[in-house]
PDB file of C-alpha atoms in Angstrom:
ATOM      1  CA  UNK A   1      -7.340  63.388 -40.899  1.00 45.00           C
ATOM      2  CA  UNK A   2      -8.868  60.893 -38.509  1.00 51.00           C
ATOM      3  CA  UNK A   3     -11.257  62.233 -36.350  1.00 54.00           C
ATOM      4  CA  UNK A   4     -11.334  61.021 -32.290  1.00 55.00           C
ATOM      5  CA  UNK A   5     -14.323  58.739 -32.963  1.00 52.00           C
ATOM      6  CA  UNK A   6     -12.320  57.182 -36.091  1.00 53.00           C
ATOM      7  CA  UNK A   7      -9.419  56.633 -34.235  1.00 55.00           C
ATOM      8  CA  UNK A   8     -10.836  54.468 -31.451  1.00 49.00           C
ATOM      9  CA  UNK A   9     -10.692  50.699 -31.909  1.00 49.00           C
ATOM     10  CA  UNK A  10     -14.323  49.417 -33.410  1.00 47.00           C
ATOM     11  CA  UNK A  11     -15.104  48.102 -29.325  1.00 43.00           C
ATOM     12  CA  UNK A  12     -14.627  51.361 -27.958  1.00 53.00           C
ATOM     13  CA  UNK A  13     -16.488  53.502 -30.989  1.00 61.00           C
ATOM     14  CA  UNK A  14     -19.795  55.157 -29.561  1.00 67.00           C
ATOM     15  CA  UNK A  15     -23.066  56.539 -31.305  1.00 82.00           C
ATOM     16  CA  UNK A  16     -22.082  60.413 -30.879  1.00 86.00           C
ATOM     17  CA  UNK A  17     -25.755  62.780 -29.364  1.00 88.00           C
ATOM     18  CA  UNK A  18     -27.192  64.866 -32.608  1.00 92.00           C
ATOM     19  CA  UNK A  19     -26.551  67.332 -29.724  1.00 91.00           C
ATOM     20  CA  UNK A  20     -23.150  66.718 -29.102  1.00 93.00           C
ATOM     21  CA  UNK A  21     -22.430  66.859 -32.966  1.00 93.00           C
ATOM     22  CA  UNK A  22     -24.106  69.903 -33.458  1.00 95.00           C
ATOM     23  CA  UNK A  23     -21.781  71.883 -30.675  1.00 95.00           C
ATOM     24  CA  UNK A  24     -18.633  70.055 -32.131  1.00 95.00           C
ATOM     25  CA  UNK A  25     -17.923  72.671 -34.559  1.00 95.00           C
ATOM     26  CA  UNK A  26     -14.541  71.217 -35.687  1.00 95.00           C
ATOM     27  CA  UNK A  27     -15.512  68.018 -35.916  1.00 93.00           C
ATOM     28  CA  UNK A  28     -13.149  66.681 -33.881  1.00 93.00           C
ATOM     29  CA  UNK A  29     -15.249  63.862 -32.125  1.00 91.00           C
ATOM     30  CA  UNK A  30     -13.889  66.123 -28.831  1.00 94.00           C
ATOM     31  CA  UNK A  31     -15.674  69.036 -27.281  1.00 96.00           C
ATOM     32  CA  UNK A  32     -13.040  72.041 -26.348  1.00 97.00           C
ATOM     33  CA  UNK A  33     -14.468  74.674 -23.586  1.00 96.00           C
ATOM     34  CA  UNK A  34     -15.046  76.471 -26.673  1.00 96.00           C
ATOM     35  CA  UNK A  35     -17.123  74.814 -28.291  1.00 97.00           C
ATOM     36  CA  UNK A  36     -19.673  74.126 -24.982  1.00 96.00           C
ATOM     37  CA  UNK A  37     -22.759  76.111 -24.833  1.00 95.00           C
ATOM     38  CA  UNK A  38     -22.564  75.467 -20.744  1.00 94.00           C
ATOM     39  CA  UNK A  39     -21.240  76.850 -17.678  1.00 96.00           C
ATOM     40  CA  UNK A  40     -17.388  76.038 -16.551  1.00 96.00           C
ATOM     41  CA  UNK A  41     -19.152  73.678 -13.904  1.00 96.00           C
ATOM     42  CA  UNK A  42     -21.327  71.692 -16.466  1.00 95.00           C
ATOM     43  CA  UNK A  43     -18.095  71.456 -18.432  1.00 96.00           C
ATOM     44  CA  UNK A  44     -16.498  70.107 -15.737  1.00 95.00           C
ATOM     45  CA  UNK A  45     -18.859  67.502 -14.961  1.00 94.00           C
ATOM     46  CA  UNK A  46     -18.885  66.476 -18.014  1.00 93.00           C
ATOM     47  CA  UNK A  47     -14.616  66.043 -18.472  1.00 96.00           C
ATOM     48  CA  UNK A  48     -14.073  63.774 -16.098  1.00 94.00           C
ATOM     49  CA  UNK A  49     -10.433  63.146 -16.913  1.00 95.00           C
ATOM     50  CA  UNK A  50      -9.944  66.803 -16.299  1.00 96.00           C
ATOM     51  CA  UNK A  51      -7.936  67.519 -19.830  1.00 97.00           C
ATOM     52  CA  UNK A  52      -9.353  70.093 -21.187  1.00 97.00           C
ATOM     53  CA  UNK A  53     -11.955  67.795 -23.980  1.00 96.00           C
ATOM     54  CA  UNK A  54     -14.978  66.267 -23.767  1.00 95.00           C
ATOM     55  CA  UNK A  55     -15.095  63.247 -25.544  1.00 93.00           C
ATOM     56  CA  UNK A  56     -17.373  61.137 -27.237  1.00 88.00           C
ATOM     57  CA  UNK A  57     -17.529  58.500 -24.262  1.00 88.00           C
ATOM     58  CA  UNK A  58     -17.811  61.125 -21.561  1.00 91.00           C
ATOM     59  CA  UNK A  59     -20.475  62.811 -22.928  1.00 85.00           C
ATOM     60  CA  UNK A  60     -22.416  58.794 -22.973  1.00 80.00           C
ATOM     61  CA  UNK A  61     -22.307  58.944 -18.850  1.00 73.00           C
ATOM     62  CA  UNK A  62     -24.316  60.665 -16.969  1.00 63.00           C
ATOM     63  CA  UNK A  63     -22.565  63.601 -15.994  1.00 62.00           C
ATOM     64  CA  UNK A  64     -21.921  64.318 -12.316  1.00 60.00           C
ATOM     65  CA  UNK A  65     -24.248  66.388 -10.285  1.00 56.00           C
ATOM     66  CA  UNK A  66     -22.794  69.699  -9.623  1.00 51.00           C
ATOM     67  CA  UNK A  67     -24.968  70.618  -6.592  1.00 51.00           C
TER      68      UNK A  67
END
């Protein structure tokens, strides 16, 4: 089983946060609402797309300001 990271063409692969590893208890490559420590707004700013998952190159950008 492939994780997300694994999955993504060698261009589009990205250095994962100790931090972000560390809360990714599945080891997935995704974060699930779950699995984040944070509020439902720092989630959200964080999953851009809106799906559900924080992935691997949402968690590289900045995440939006929630003020």
């Amino acid at each position: 089983d492939l994780t997300a990271a694994a999955r993504l063409p060698e261009t589009e692969k990205v250095e994962l946060p100790d931090s972000f590893k560390n809360m990714d208890r599945n080891r997935d490559g995704e974060l699930s609402r779950r699995e984040f420590p944070g509020s439902p707004q720092q989630f959200a700013a964080y999953d851009r797309d809106g799906n559900g998952i924080i992935s691997g190159t949402e968690i590289q950008e900045p995440a939006a300001s929630s003020e």
